[in-house]
Amino acid sequence: MGIRTVVAASAVLALATSTAACSSSASSSASAGKVSLSYGVWDATQVPAMQKIIAAFEAQNPTITVTIQQTPWADYWTKLQAAASGGSAPDVFWMNGPNFQLYAANHVLRPLTDLHPDTSVYPPALAQLYQYKGVQYGLPKDFDTVGLWYNKAIFDAAGVAYPTTAWTWADFQAAAKKLTDPAKGVYGVGANLEGQENYYDTIYQAGGYVISPDGKKSGYADPAGIAGLKFWTDLVAAKESPSLKQMTDTAPLNLFESGKLAMYWGGSWDAKAFAANDSTKTAVDVTALPAGVKKATVIHGLANVVFTHTSHPAQAEKFAAFLGSQAAAQIEADTGTVIPAYNGTQQSWVKAYPQYHLQSFLDQLPDAVPYPISKDTAAWNTLETNVLTKAWDGSEPIDKAAGDLATQMNAALAKEGP
Amino acid sequence: MSAAGARARRTETAWAAFFLAPTAIGLGVFYLWPVLQTFYYSFTTWGPFGGHTFSGLTNYRALFHDPDLRSAFANTLWYCLLGLAGVPIALVLAAVLARPGRRGVGVYRALLFLPVVTMPVAVAIVWRWLYAGDYGLINTLLGKIGIHGPYWISDQHTALIAVAAVGLWSSVGYTMVILMAGLESIPRQYYEAAQIDGAGPVRQFFALTLPLLSPSLFFVTVLSVIGTLQTFDLVYVLIGQTNPALPQTRSVVYLFYQDAFVDNNRGYAAAIAFLLLLVTVALTGFQFRLQKRWVHYA
């Protein structure tokens, strides 16, 4: 027992993939230059759509086959970093904003200069997110914003009017109080210890920032930063949200899906799973996030990138270009998987689930704030979880935790260098 | 010695070497070489995607100022102590189930041994569900008798015990089987003689069973200590990475995993691994010294 089990399992995996790679290259030299590529993704709900895109690509390129390597989100970056260090990362894989600069700066990603990509077809903020020192390393795949999902049945039962785009924090807090029913185990909202879906949004709504625009300073200790965090710790303290312990046992997403949460701050990516689940298929809907000092929602998007040490660079780039094309975006939109990054295809996504007001996610774009990142985002993401845990479970006042976090985060940012 | 005898001796040695070679090569490549490599890496600092520079004692100096390491060692020693509680439990079970002829003994033996051959991750996933605070089986049953159970694996006070209990549950069958074999190897005649001399069951246990079983007991305690020092998968799956009780349950190997594979601090992780090796050797050495006082080899 022990870590040896895990190490042994990964060794077997590595061996299996390396022999698979050998056999494929051996057969490729034998059978008229057939090339097989691997494609690394994390989201299982998107795999069917990715399969459809691959089928369309393979139809156009009969000499190339693509296989998906899906790794759950919790292990994706750990595995990818180890694989990239050992030279065996997938040929093409998903990249996100927080990790992009680390990978680009360490020459793990292949510059897409040979493709001469036309980035004007994507929202400018997303195309820029995947540029490092003026070079494009990734083609935007999709984008997401956060919205206020709510369970209509719980609202009806409590006699509370459905949330609207005009809601303020006060409206939200009042509703959360009325919707909470301890006898039934129903809570107003789940205050997940989660940046993108929860406290990043409220910090920007309070007029603060997570990281200063020049990427050198933490905004957690500012009054607006503290107000954004307090929004959530107050809900936990008032028992209008499950406690951190409860949410560790059962994730707020699952509580919402099983009708135990009246409201859930979730992403546009949740639409597909909610529509597939009988208890949320028609029972829930979505609107814009409530406004604090101002309106704000975090926008983020993924990109497809090519591994530097791929053994088939030309084919991998061809596949990456196809993933960034209008045809691929249209498949993502029609299957309702995510909001595609390719301009003009987004309306098809909205129409994929007419029972939800998915337009809310697009209507929030003018107020959208880019997802906060720096060169080594993972370093201070770990600090956020470690320090904020104490404020969430009530063992430390929020201003002390916020102050500690800001100090530690500033030290981490200083280590990044210019 | 005649020349022929010496030649025969040499041939014999050559054959022995030949038959031992596969094992020796395996040990060298998969155990000895990694140990030496780890020792070397513990003096280096790594970049995020490989590539290391020699940095002398930096990692070891950092070890002594790391509060996480101290708490991880404290937690791991708790796992060790609680794990040792499995030995007397296994002894009782072995004593009950070693008697042939009782009805259903085979079924009970199989049931107790089942967790040993089950994948630890599967064990942890099932226990995660049993332990769940609001909807778990344990708290539902406790609720029937009016007790409101805690959130077992996310409460700082209960999480370590909860993890150790699962570890104990999944290893007790293994210990039991070894002790059962030990019990069965004690000749019946000794007990008959003791009975004739007028010794009751309690006297028989302390004067016969315990001393004659002591080599087996020594073996399982050494194994249990080494095994619990390597606690990892139960913490990884039962507790998870964002659990508020993680600092109270994190084992040394978990900390090693975090540094090596999550934070990509491989040099420092190597130093942790090496320190754990030293502690394991020291504790095992201590047990071997101690055995002279209580282990009887018949």
XYZ file of C-alpha atoms in Angstrom:
716
model
C 0.000 0.000 0.000
C 1.051 3.632 0.134
C 2.254 5.921 -2.590
C 3.885 2.941 -4.261
C 0.474 1.871 -5.548
C 0.032 5.243 -7.215
C 3.587 5.351 -8.552
C 3.304 1.807 -9.848
C 0.000 2.612 -11.508
C 1.419 5.695 -13.208
C 4.511 3.740 -14.263
C 2.278 1.151 -15.893
C 0.326 3.953 -17.561
C 3.518 5.582 -18.796
C 4.724 2.259 -20.111
C 1.392 1.630 -21.821
C 1.386 5.050 -23.481
C 5.013 4.787 -24.529
C 4.483 1.378 -26.104
C 1.359 2.756 -27.754
C 3.451 5.620 -29.124
C 6.072 3.172 -30.384
C 3.560 0.994 -32.121
C 1.866 3.988 -33.726
C 5.123 5.426 -35.043
C 6.154 1.997 -36.244
C 2.897 1.540 -38.098
C 3.037 5.092 -39.418
C 6.293 4.409 -41.233
C 4.859 1.183 -42.575
C 1.374 2.226 -43.674
C 1.602 5.269 -45.937
C 2.410 7.921 -43.311
C -0.592 7.579 -41.021
C -0.041 9.773 -37.986
C -1.816 9.555 -34.663
C -2.110 12.533 -32.324
C -3.145 12.666 -28.692
C -5.429 15.431 -27.395
C -5.401 16.240 -23.667
C -8.655 17.506 -22.092
C -10.132 17.530 -18.566
C -13.905 17.942 -18.854
C -15.771 14.652 -19.343
C -19.002 16.459 -20.294
C -17.213 18.006 -23.287
C -15.768 14.734 -24.583
C -18.769 13.902 -26.858
C -18.495 17.309 -28.563
C -14.697 16.911 -28.891
C -15.270 13.487 -30.497
C -17.573 15.097 -33.061
C -14.972 17.752 -33.840
C -12.286 15.060 -34.203
C -14.539 13.088 -36.566
C -14.967 16.210 -38.731
C -11.206 16.804 -38.704
C -10.368 13.187 -39.546
C -12.823 13.273 -42.462
C -10.810 16.161 -43.931
C -7.443 14.609 -43.031
C -7.619 10.861 -43.608
C -3.930 10.386 -42.754
C -4.331 11.724 -39.204
C -6.113 10.071 -36.294
C -6.700 11.787 -32.966
C -7.325 10.121 -29.605
C -8.595 11.947 -26.533
C -6.763 11.648 -23.224
C -9.176 12.794 -20.557
C -7.776 13.500 -17.080
C -10.117 14.765 -14.337
C -9.605 18.423 -13.408
C -8.209 17.567 -9.954
C -5.213 15.757 -11.480
C -4.937 17.418 -14.899
C -2.192 19.951 -14.104
C -0.218 17.605 -11.845
C -0.125 14.973 -14.560
C 0.492 17.429 -17.391
C 3.437 19.076 -15.644
C 5.041 15.696 -14.916
C 4.399 14.535 -18.493
C 5.769 17.757 -19.975
C 8.919 17.454 -17.808
C 9.399 13.929 -19.134
C 8.703 14.934 -22.758
C 5.507 12.886 -23.067
C 2.699 15.476 -22.888
C -0.192 15.125 -25.379
C 0.526 16.610 -28.841
C -2.324 19.102 -28.455
C -3.964 19.966 -25.139
C -6.258 22.387 -23.294
C -4.659 25.358 -21.594
C -6.175 27.860 -19.161
C -5.251 31.405 -18.174
C -3.721 30.730 -14.733
C -1.231 28.204 -16.131
C -0.514 29.745 -19.522
C 2.404 32.032 -18.693
C 4.226 29.358 -16.693
C 4.059 26.937 -19.617
C 4.891 29.532 -22.272
C 7.839 30.966 -20.303
C 9.304 27.469 -19.840
C 9.135 26.627 -23.572
C 6.572 23.855 -23.172
C 4.279 25.383 -25.810
C 4.993 25.673 -29.512
C 4.617 29.211 -30.903
C 1.848 29.261 -33.504
C 3.688 31.758 -35.747
C 3.751 29.379 -38.747
C -0.046 29.230 -38.706
C -0.357 33.033 -39.050
C -3.580 32.805 -37.067
C -6.258 35.423 -37.645
C -7.103 36.330 -34.057
C -9.605 39.018 -35.024
C -12.306 36.320 -35.096
C -12.084 35.936 -31.291
C -12.892 38.398 -28.509
C -9.654 40.466 -28.220
C -9.242 39.857 -24.457
C -9.183 36.081 -25.024
C -6.689 36.190 -27.891
C -4.411 38.408 -25.799
C -4.655 36.074 -22.812
C -2.707 33.475 -24.803
C 0.061 35.786 -26.034
C 3.413 35.753 -24.280
C 5.965 38.434 -25.181
C 3.950 39.283 -28.285
C 3.785 35.709 -29.622
C 0.532 33.755 -29.994
C 0.804 30.330 -28.303
C -2.821 29.253 -28.143
C -6.032 29.636 -30.127
C -9.055 30.490 -27.965
C -11.489 27.594 -27.671
C -14.333 28.971 -25.611
C -15.161 31.458 -22.917
C -17.269 31.452 -19.808
C -18.847 33.926 -17.436
C -20.538 33.321 -14.090
C -24.274 33.643 -13.545
C -26.804 33.215 -10.758
C -28.479 29.816 -11.141
C -31.620 29.346 -9.042
C -34.101 26.594 -8.233
C -37.609 27.823 -9.122
C -39.387 25.266 -6.916
C -37.612 26.448 -3.758
C -38.390 30.091 -4.629
C -42.059 29.242 -5.200
C -42.302 27.277 -1.954
C -40.827 30.194 0.033
C -42.927 32.773 -1.815
C -39.886 34.705 -2.997
C -39.849 36.403 -6.428
C -37.286 35.027 -8.885
C -34.003 36.961 -9.101
C -33.712 39.578 -11.846
C -30.877 41.422 -13.523
C -31.758 44.400 -11.317
C -30.828 42.575 -8.090
C -28.318 44.129 -5.695
C -26.351 42.427 -2.914
C -29.090 43.503 -0.467
C -31.782 41.791 -2.546
C -29.657 38.669 -2.741
C -28.962 38.579 0.996
C -32.607 39.136 1.874
C -33.655 36.312 -0.455
C -30.977 33.941 0.896
C -32.337 34.505 4.390
C -35.949 33.796 3.380
C -35.049 30.742 1.299
C -33.097 28.998 4.043
C -35.116 26.270 5.744
C -33.082 24.329 8.341
C -35.896 21.822 8.926
C -35.726 20.685 5.306
C -31.948 21.048 5.060
C -32.395 23.712 2.384
C -29.937 26.610 2.221
C -30.125 29.929 0.398
C -26.804 29.512 -1.397
C -23.587 27.487 -1.297
C -20.630 29.698 -0.310
C -18.071 27.467 -1.941
C -14.449 28.334 -1.192
C -13.966 29.055 -4.877
C -12.449 32.093 -6.613
C -13.829 32.215 -10.114
C -17.405 31.330 -9.196
C -17.616 33.146 -5.881
C -15.201 35.506 -4.182
C -13.394 36.827 -7.271
C -16.733 38.083 -8.595
C -17.745 39.744 -5.329
C -14.328 41.391 -4.908
C -14.713 43.037 -8.328
C -18.362 43.874 -7.561
C -17.181 45.613 -4.387
C -14.882 47.736 -6.551
C -11.697 45.891 -5.576
C -9.206 43.704 -7.380
C -7.524 40.331 -6.700
C -4.247 41.308 -8.314
C -3.286 44.836 -9.410
C -3.294 45.472 -13.178
C 0.534 45.500 -13.280
C 0.526 42.048 -11.608
C 2.688 43.123 -8.662
C 0.299 43.613 -5.755
C -2.463 41.663 -4.019
C -5.801 43.382 -3.460
C -7.023 41.122 -0.637
C -6.233 43.482 2.238
C -7.977 46.490 0.646
C -11.388 47.366 2.122
C -13.077 46.341 -1.133
C -11.217 43.008 -1.134
C -12.326 42.312 2.433
C -15.918 43.319 1.595
C -15.922 40.851 -1.301
C -14.783 38.005 0.974
C -17.070 39.034 3.836
C -20.066 38.679 1.498
C -19.483 34.908 1.629
C -18.235 34.405 5.196
C -21.331 36.275 6.444
C -23.561 33.815 4.587
C -21.723 30.878 6.176
C -21.826 32.477 9.643
C -25.585 33.125 9.302
C -26.049 29.454 8.274
C -27.664 30.645 5.023
C -24.979 28.535 3.352
C -23.853 25.041 4.399
C -20.694 25.037 6.546
C -17.289 24.421 5.021
C -17.378 20.912 6.548
C -20.686 20.125 4.892
C -19.434 21.466 1.572
C -16.316 19.288 1.896
C -18.527 16.213 2.258
C -20.867 17.167 -0.571
C -19.869 19.802 -3.132
C -22.316 22.746 -3.481
C -22.823 21.811 -7.149
C -24.194 18.417 -6.052
C -26.274 20.042 -3.287
C -27.803 22.390 -5.865
C -28.491 19.524 -8.238
C -30.277 17.601 -5.504
C -32.490 20.534 -4.547
C -30.758 21.477 -1.287
C -29.585 24.928 -2.432
C -31.944 27.637 -3.652
C -29.172 29.541 -5.466
C -25.816 28.619 -6.921
C -23.204 30.873 -8.489
C -22.171 28.787 -11.453
C -20.579 29.068 -14.846
C -21.977 28.942 -18.335
C -20.310 25.511 -18.533
C -22.847 24.128 -16.001
C -25.739 24.431 -18.489
C -25.022 21.128 -20.229
C -24.851 19.080 -17.001
C -27.975 20.752 -15.547
C -29.927 20.012 -18.738
C -28.896 16.354 -18.563
C -29.932 15.930 -14.916
C -33.599 15.082 -14.319
C -33.857 17.141 -11.138
C -32.441 20.295 -12.757
C -33.598 19.804 -16.349
C -36.486 22.259 -16.062
C -36.490 23.128 -12.346
C -33.695 25.692 -12.529
C -32.957 28.861 -14.466
C -30.236 31.482 -14.592
C -29.840 35.260 -14.524
C -27.058 37.827 -14.120
C -25.090 38.085 -10.864
C -26.351 40.680 -8.349
C -24.591 44.067 -8.333
C -22.491 45.312 -5.440
C -20.911 48.757 -5.809
C -20.984 47.844 -9.478
C -21.807 44.931 -11.755
C -19.053 42.398 -12.464
C -18.473 38.804 -13.494
C -15.190 37.020 -14.117
C -14.584 36.041 -17.741
C -12.200 33.298 -18.624
C -11.616 31.104 -21.623
C -9.613 28.076 -22.628
C -7.251 27.683 -25.546
C -5.848 24.788 -27.528
C -2.054 24.661 -27.520
C 0.606 22.490 -29.179
C 3.341 20.709 -27.188
C 6.878 21.871 -28.148
C 8.287 18.358 -28.254
C 5.495 16.775 -30.296
C 6.876 14.312 -32.840
C 4.358 15.507 -35.480
C 4.445 19.333 -35.318
C 2.878 19.933 -38.741
C -0.086 17.641 -38.075
C -0.527 18.927 -34.519
C -0.655 22.521 -35.743
C -3.151 21.555 -38.419
C -5.372 20.012 -35.739
C -4.989 23.052 -33.456
C -5.949 25.334 -36.342
C -9.039 23.213 -36.984
C -9.984 23.380 -33.290
C -9.873 27.163 -33.574
C -11.979 27.258 -36.738
C -15.585 28.279 -37.196
C -16.578 24.691 -38.024
C -15.320 23.416 -34.644
C -16.903 26.353 -32.812
C -20.239 25.615 -34.496
C -20.150 21.999 -33.205
C -19.407 23.209 -29.662
C -22.293 25.682 -29.896
C -24.839 23.299 -31.412
C -24.179 20.638 -28.778
C -24.614 23.314 -26.102
C -21.276 22.350 -24.613
C -19.694 25.745 -23.908
C -19.768 29.286 -25.327
C -17.434 29.042 -28.325
C -14.791 31.732 -28.697
C -15.316 32.148 -32.457
C -17.377 35.300 -32.978
C -20.791 34.774 -34.534
C -21.308 31.211 -33.274
C -22.354 32.133 -29.732
C -26.076 32.532 -30.490
C -26.312 28.836 -31.404
C -25.130 28.003 -27.890
C -27.851 30.210 -26.377
C -30.462 28.388 -28.469
C -29.229 24.920 -27.499
C -31.145 25.021 -24.179
C -34.182 27.236 -24.697
C -35.482 26.448 -21.192
C -32.661 28.524 -19.611
C -31.974 32.254 -20.079
C -28.463 31.563 -21.314
C -28.410 34.995 -22.935
C -27.671 36.264 -19.386
C -24.106 34.984 -19.728
C -23.564 36.996 -22.922
C -25.408 40.087 -21.640
C -22.883 40.359 -18.810
C -19.944 40.703 -21.228
C -19.734 44.534 -20.970
C -19.203 44.196 -17.186
C -16.854 41.229 -17.452
C -13.439 41.361 -15.735
C -10.539 39.148 -16.893
C -9.662 36.209 -14.658
C -6.788 37.332 -12.363
C -3.455 35.729 -13.265
C 0.286 36.271 -12.943
C 3.354 34.371 -14.079
C 3.009 31.730 -11.348
C -0.694 31.839 -10.464
C -0.664 28.359 -8.916
C 1.660 29.560 -6.131
C -0.832 32.055 -4.714
C -3.887 29.915 -5.566
C -2.538 27.445 -2.986
C -2.222 30.302 -0.480
C -5.830 31.370 -1.104
C -7.160 27.934 -0.160
C -4.844 27.530 2.842
C -5.495 30.936 4.401
C -9.151 31.495 3.540
C -10.148 28.111 4.996
C -9.665 29.662 8.447
C -12.017 32.538 7.682
C -14.633 30.264 6.101
C -14.871 27.922 9.094
C -14.973 30.891 11.458
C -11.718 30.206 13.307
C -10.247 33.566 12.203
C -11.882 36.957 11.534
C -12.037 37.796 7.846
C -9.892 40.939 8.004
C -7.042 39.041 9.695
C -7.175 36.227 7.134
C -7.356 38.740 4.276
C -4.357 40.627 5.681
C -2.305 37.418 6.040
C -3.248 36.332 2.543
C -2.239 39.706 1.054
C 1.157 39.590 2.806
C 1.890 36.032 1.678
C 0.607 36.666 -1.842
C 2.763 39.802 -2.202
C 5.796 37.744 -1.152
C 4.921 35.102 -3.773
C 4.492 37.790 -6.447
C 7.847 39.354 -5.536
C 9.496 35.960 -6.111
C 8.201 35.820 -9.691
C 10.675 38.464 -10.817
C 10.226 40.767 -13.785
C 40.194 -29.908 0.252
C 40.637 -31.656 -3.045
C 40.798 -29.770 -6.328
C 37.567 -31.426 -7.449
C 35.790 -30.231 -4.285
C 36.924 -26.642 -4.859
C 35.742 -26.774 -8.449
C 32.371 -28.115 -7.399
C 32.147 -25.290 -4.872
C 32.922 -22.721 -7.574
C 30.307 -24.153 -9.935
C 27.817 -24.075 -7.123
C 28.555 -20.387 -6.418
C 28.241 -19.559 -10.098
C 24.838 -21.243 -10.220
C 23.722 -19.452 -7.098
C 24.756 -16.129 -8.604
C 22.959 -17.031 -11.804
C 19.690 -17.783 -10.018
C 19.957 -14.757 -7.745
C 20.780 -12.362 -10.572
C 17.228 -11.525 -11.683
C 16.212 -10.558 -8.143
C 19.471 -8.742 -7.481
C 19.204 -6.764 -10.723
C 15.575 -5.965 -9.984
C 16.433 -4.750 -6.495
C 19.316 -2.691 -7.823
C 17.395 -1.037 -10.644
C 14.067 -0.484 -8.910
C 15.108 0.056 -5.283
C 18.803 0.764 -4.759
C 19.338 3.115 -7.694
C 16.236 5.263 -6.898
C 17.384 5.508 -3.273
C 20.796 6.781 -4.351
C 19.181 9.141 -6.864
C 16.805 10.494 -4.236
C 19.750 11.061 -1.933
C 21.494 13.072 -4.648
C 18.348 15.025 -5.586
C 17.828 16.012 -1.964
C 20.792 18.359 -2.453
C 19.342 20.024 -5.549
C 16.769 22.654 -6.485
C 14.399 22.039 -9.400
C 12.724 24.220 -12.019
C 9.020 23.834 -12.775
C 9.658 21.573 -15.801
C 12.776 19.630 -14.787
C 16.381 20.718 -14.824
C 18.125 20.954 -11.450
C 20.992 22.826 -9.853
C 23.109 21.683 -6.921
C 22.175 23.676 -3.842
C 23.973 21.915 -0.995
C 22.170 21.685 2.326
C 19.477 24.276 1.479
C 16.662 21.699 1.463
C 17.713 20.116 4.740
C 18.007 23.512 6.388
C 14.477 24.348 5.201
C 13.193 21.047 6.649
C 13.950 22.187 10.161
C 11.953 25.391 9.759
C 8.899 23.817 8.142
C 5.890 23.685 10.496
C 4.012 21.530 7.936
C 6.706 18.870 8.174
C 6.526 18.832 11.964
C 2.748 18.378 11.954
C 3.009 15.749 9.199
C 5.446 13.729 11.323
C 3.218 14.099 14.381
C 0.187 12.915 12.354
C 2.143 9.996 10.918
C 3.286 8.863 14.371
C -0.363 8.926 15.438
C -1.214 6.711 12.463
C 1.554 4.381 13.654
C 0.285 4.188 17.224
C -3.357 3.753 16.202
C -2.261 1.182 13.623
C -0.538 -0.857 16.348
C -3.900 -1.127 18.085
C -4.778 -3.458 15.224
C -2.351 -6.102 16.538
C -4.289 -7.030 19.719
C -7.565 -6.887 17.779
C -6.126 -9.232 15.162
C -4.833 -11.496 17.941
C -8.299 -11.872 19.438
C -9.825 -12.508 16.018
C -7.088 -15.039 15.218
C -7.593 -16.853 18.530
C -11.333 -17.092 17.877
C -11.063 -18.094 14.243
C -8.048 -20.423 14.500
C -10.107 -23.138 16.153
C -11.152 -25.554 13.479
C -14.583 -27.108 13.448
C -16.571 -24.015 14.424
C -19.438 -23.247 12.114
C -18.854 -20.498 9.543
C -15.218 -19.926 10.436
C -14.243 -19.915 6.767
C -16.827 -17.250 5.960
C -15.603 -14.965 8.743
C -11.974 -15.467 7.735
C -12.833 -14.531 4.160
C -14.867 -11.485 5.228
C -12.074 -10.193 7.463
C -9.479 -10.759 4.775
C -11.530 -9.143 1.991
C -10.446 -5.527 2.707
C -6.784 -6.590 2.370
C -7.216 -7.572 -1.259
C -9.453 -4.595 -2.115
C -7.907 -1.587 -3.882
C -7.190 1.093 -1.225
C -8.825 3.758 -3.393
C -12.037 1.745 -3.615
C -11.934 1.247 0.161
C -11.517 5.000 0.683
C -14.345 5.915 -1.686
C -16.783 3.603 0.089
C -15.741 4.914 3.517
C -16.069 8.498 2.301
C -19.689 7.724 1.657
C -20.130 5.968 5.024
C -18.550 8.925 6.830
C -20.549 11.700 5.080
C -21.929 14.071 7.709
C -25.471 14.654 6.456
C -26.290 11.650 4.322
C -23.750 9.023 5.458
C -24.762 5.619 6.779
C -22.897 6.008 10.079
C -24.607 9.261 11.018
C -27.976 8.007 9.806
C -27.663 5.020 12.169
C -26.432 7.252 15.005
C -29.400 9.534 14.334
C -31.759 6.611 15.012
C -30.532 6.485 18.605
C -30.589 10.250 18.941
C -26.900 11.016 18.469
C -25.957 13.780 16.045
C -22.700 12.535 14.547
C -19.911 14.885 13.488
C -18.645 15.514 9.968
C -16.149 12.691 10.447
C -13.628 13.482 7.748
C -13.864 17.274 7.585
C -13.839 17.942 11.339
C -10.354 18.693 12.693
C -11.008 16.628 15.815
C -12.249 13.409 14.256
C -10.582 13.282 10.835
C -7.311 11.639 11.913
C -9.078 8.945 13.911
C -11.470 8.364 11.007
C -8.561 7.841 8.598
C -6.689 5.600 11.050
C -9.816 3.509 11.652
C -10.130 2.758 7.949
C -6.428 1.889 7.808
C -6.853 -0.462 10.742
C -9.975 -2.034 9.256
C -8.235 -2.712 5.968
C -5.079 -4.217 7.465
C -6.424 -6.232 10.384
C -7.203 -9.218 8.150
C -3.602 -9.471 7.011
C -2.274 -9.388 10.577
C -4.884 -11.926 11.586
C -3.808 -14.430 8.928
C -0.158 -14.255 10.007
C -1.074 -14.677 13.687
C -3.382 -17.547 12.829
C -0.510 -19.347 11.114
C 1.604 -18.665 14.194
C -1.053 -20.088 16.503
C -1.475 -23.199 14.424
C 2.262 -23.902 14.521
C 2.223 -24.226 18.326
C 2.204 -27.981 19.081
C -1.009 -29.236 20.751
C 1.005 -31.378 23.165
C 2.201 -28.278 25.055
C -1.384 -27.382 25.934
C -2.161 -30.970 26.930
C 0.866 -30.982 29.204
C -0.118 -27.619 30.699
C -3.630 -28.894 31.315
C -2.294 -31.925 33.151
C -0.151 -29.573 35.244
C -3.325 -27.703 36.125
C -2.944 -24.476 34.132
C -6.212 -22.674 33.284
C -6.916 -20.889 29.999
C -5.478 -17.556 31.228
C -2.257 -19.138 32.485
C -2.017 -21.118 29.247
C -2.323 -17.911 27.244
C 0.392 -16.018 29.109
C 2.765 -18.942 29.728
C 2.422 -20.691 26.372
C 0.594 -18.841 23.621
C 2.138 -15.397 24.052
C 5.814 -16.456 24.243
C 5.463 -19.000 21.445
C 3.608 -16.482 19.289
C 6.088 -13.670 19.981
C 8.086 -14.120 16.730
C 4.861 -13.674 14.729
C 3.836 -10.722 16.895
C 7.237 -9.121 16.379
C 6.929 -9.593 12.624
C 3.478 -7.965 12.397
C 4.421 -4.995 14.601
C 7.473 -4.256 12.431
C 5.343 -4.510 9.281
C 2.575 -2.390 10.794
C 4.978 0.401 11.752
C 6.628 0.465 8.333
C 3.237 0.307 6.611
C 1.645 3.132 8.601
C 4.728 5.337 8.143
C 3.868 5.210 4.436
C 0.218 6.258 4.845
C -0.775 8.088 1.694
C -3.669 6.817 -0.398
C -6.255 6.888 2.397
C -5.477 10.530 3.153
C -5.404 11.391 -0.540
C -8.828 9.938 -1.312
C -10.668 10.218 2.036
C -9.526 13.739 2.892
C -8.794 15.333 -0.480
C -6.884 18.486 -1.285
C -9.289 21.204 -0.140
C -10.433 19.677 3.154
C -10.256 22.061 6.152
C -8.926 19.114 8.200
C -5.999 18.472 5.866
C -3.356 20.012 8.202
C -4.548 17.685 10.986
C -4.409 14.554 8.829
C -1.615 15.129 6.314
C 0.977 12.335 6.479
C 4.660 12.657 5.604
C 4.228 10.837 2.292
C 1.273 13.112 1.453
C 3.486 16.141 2.104
C 6.133 14.545 -0.108
C 3.534 14.091 -2.862
C 2.410 17.699 -2.528
C 5.934 19.055 -2.775
C 7.093 16.715 -5.526
C 4.104 16.632 -7.847
C 1.807 19.556 -7.028
C 4.271 22.326 -6.139
C 7.104 20.894 -8.257
C 9.562 21.337 -5.461
C 11.291 18.046 -6.223
C 14.575 18.642 -4.416
C 12.787 19.482 -1.187
C 10.490 16.469 -1.643
C 13.565 14.251 -2.020
C 14.870 15.583 1.286
C 11.523 14.733 2.946
C 11.662 11.213 1.498
C 15.173 10.746 2.783
C 14.291 11.971 6.245
C 11.372 9.511 6.296
C 13.760 6.720 5.307
C 16.034 7.619 8.235
C 13.096 7.647 10.657
C 11.865 4.276 9.339
C 15.321 2.730 9.714
C 15.655 4.162 13.224
C 12.244 2.911 14.390
C 12.825 -0.538 12.892
C 16.306 -0.707 14.430
C 14.809 0.234 17.782
C 12.257 -2.574 17.471
C 15.006 -5.060 16.649
C 16.919 -4.048 19.769
C 13.797 -4.313 21.844
C 12.910 -7.788 20.545
C 15.721 -9.360 22.617
C 13.636 -8.618 25.688
C 10.367 -10.170 24.655
C 10.672 -12.367 21.595
C 11.305 -16.075 22.221
C 12.524 -18.192 19.355
C 11.667 -21.754 20.300
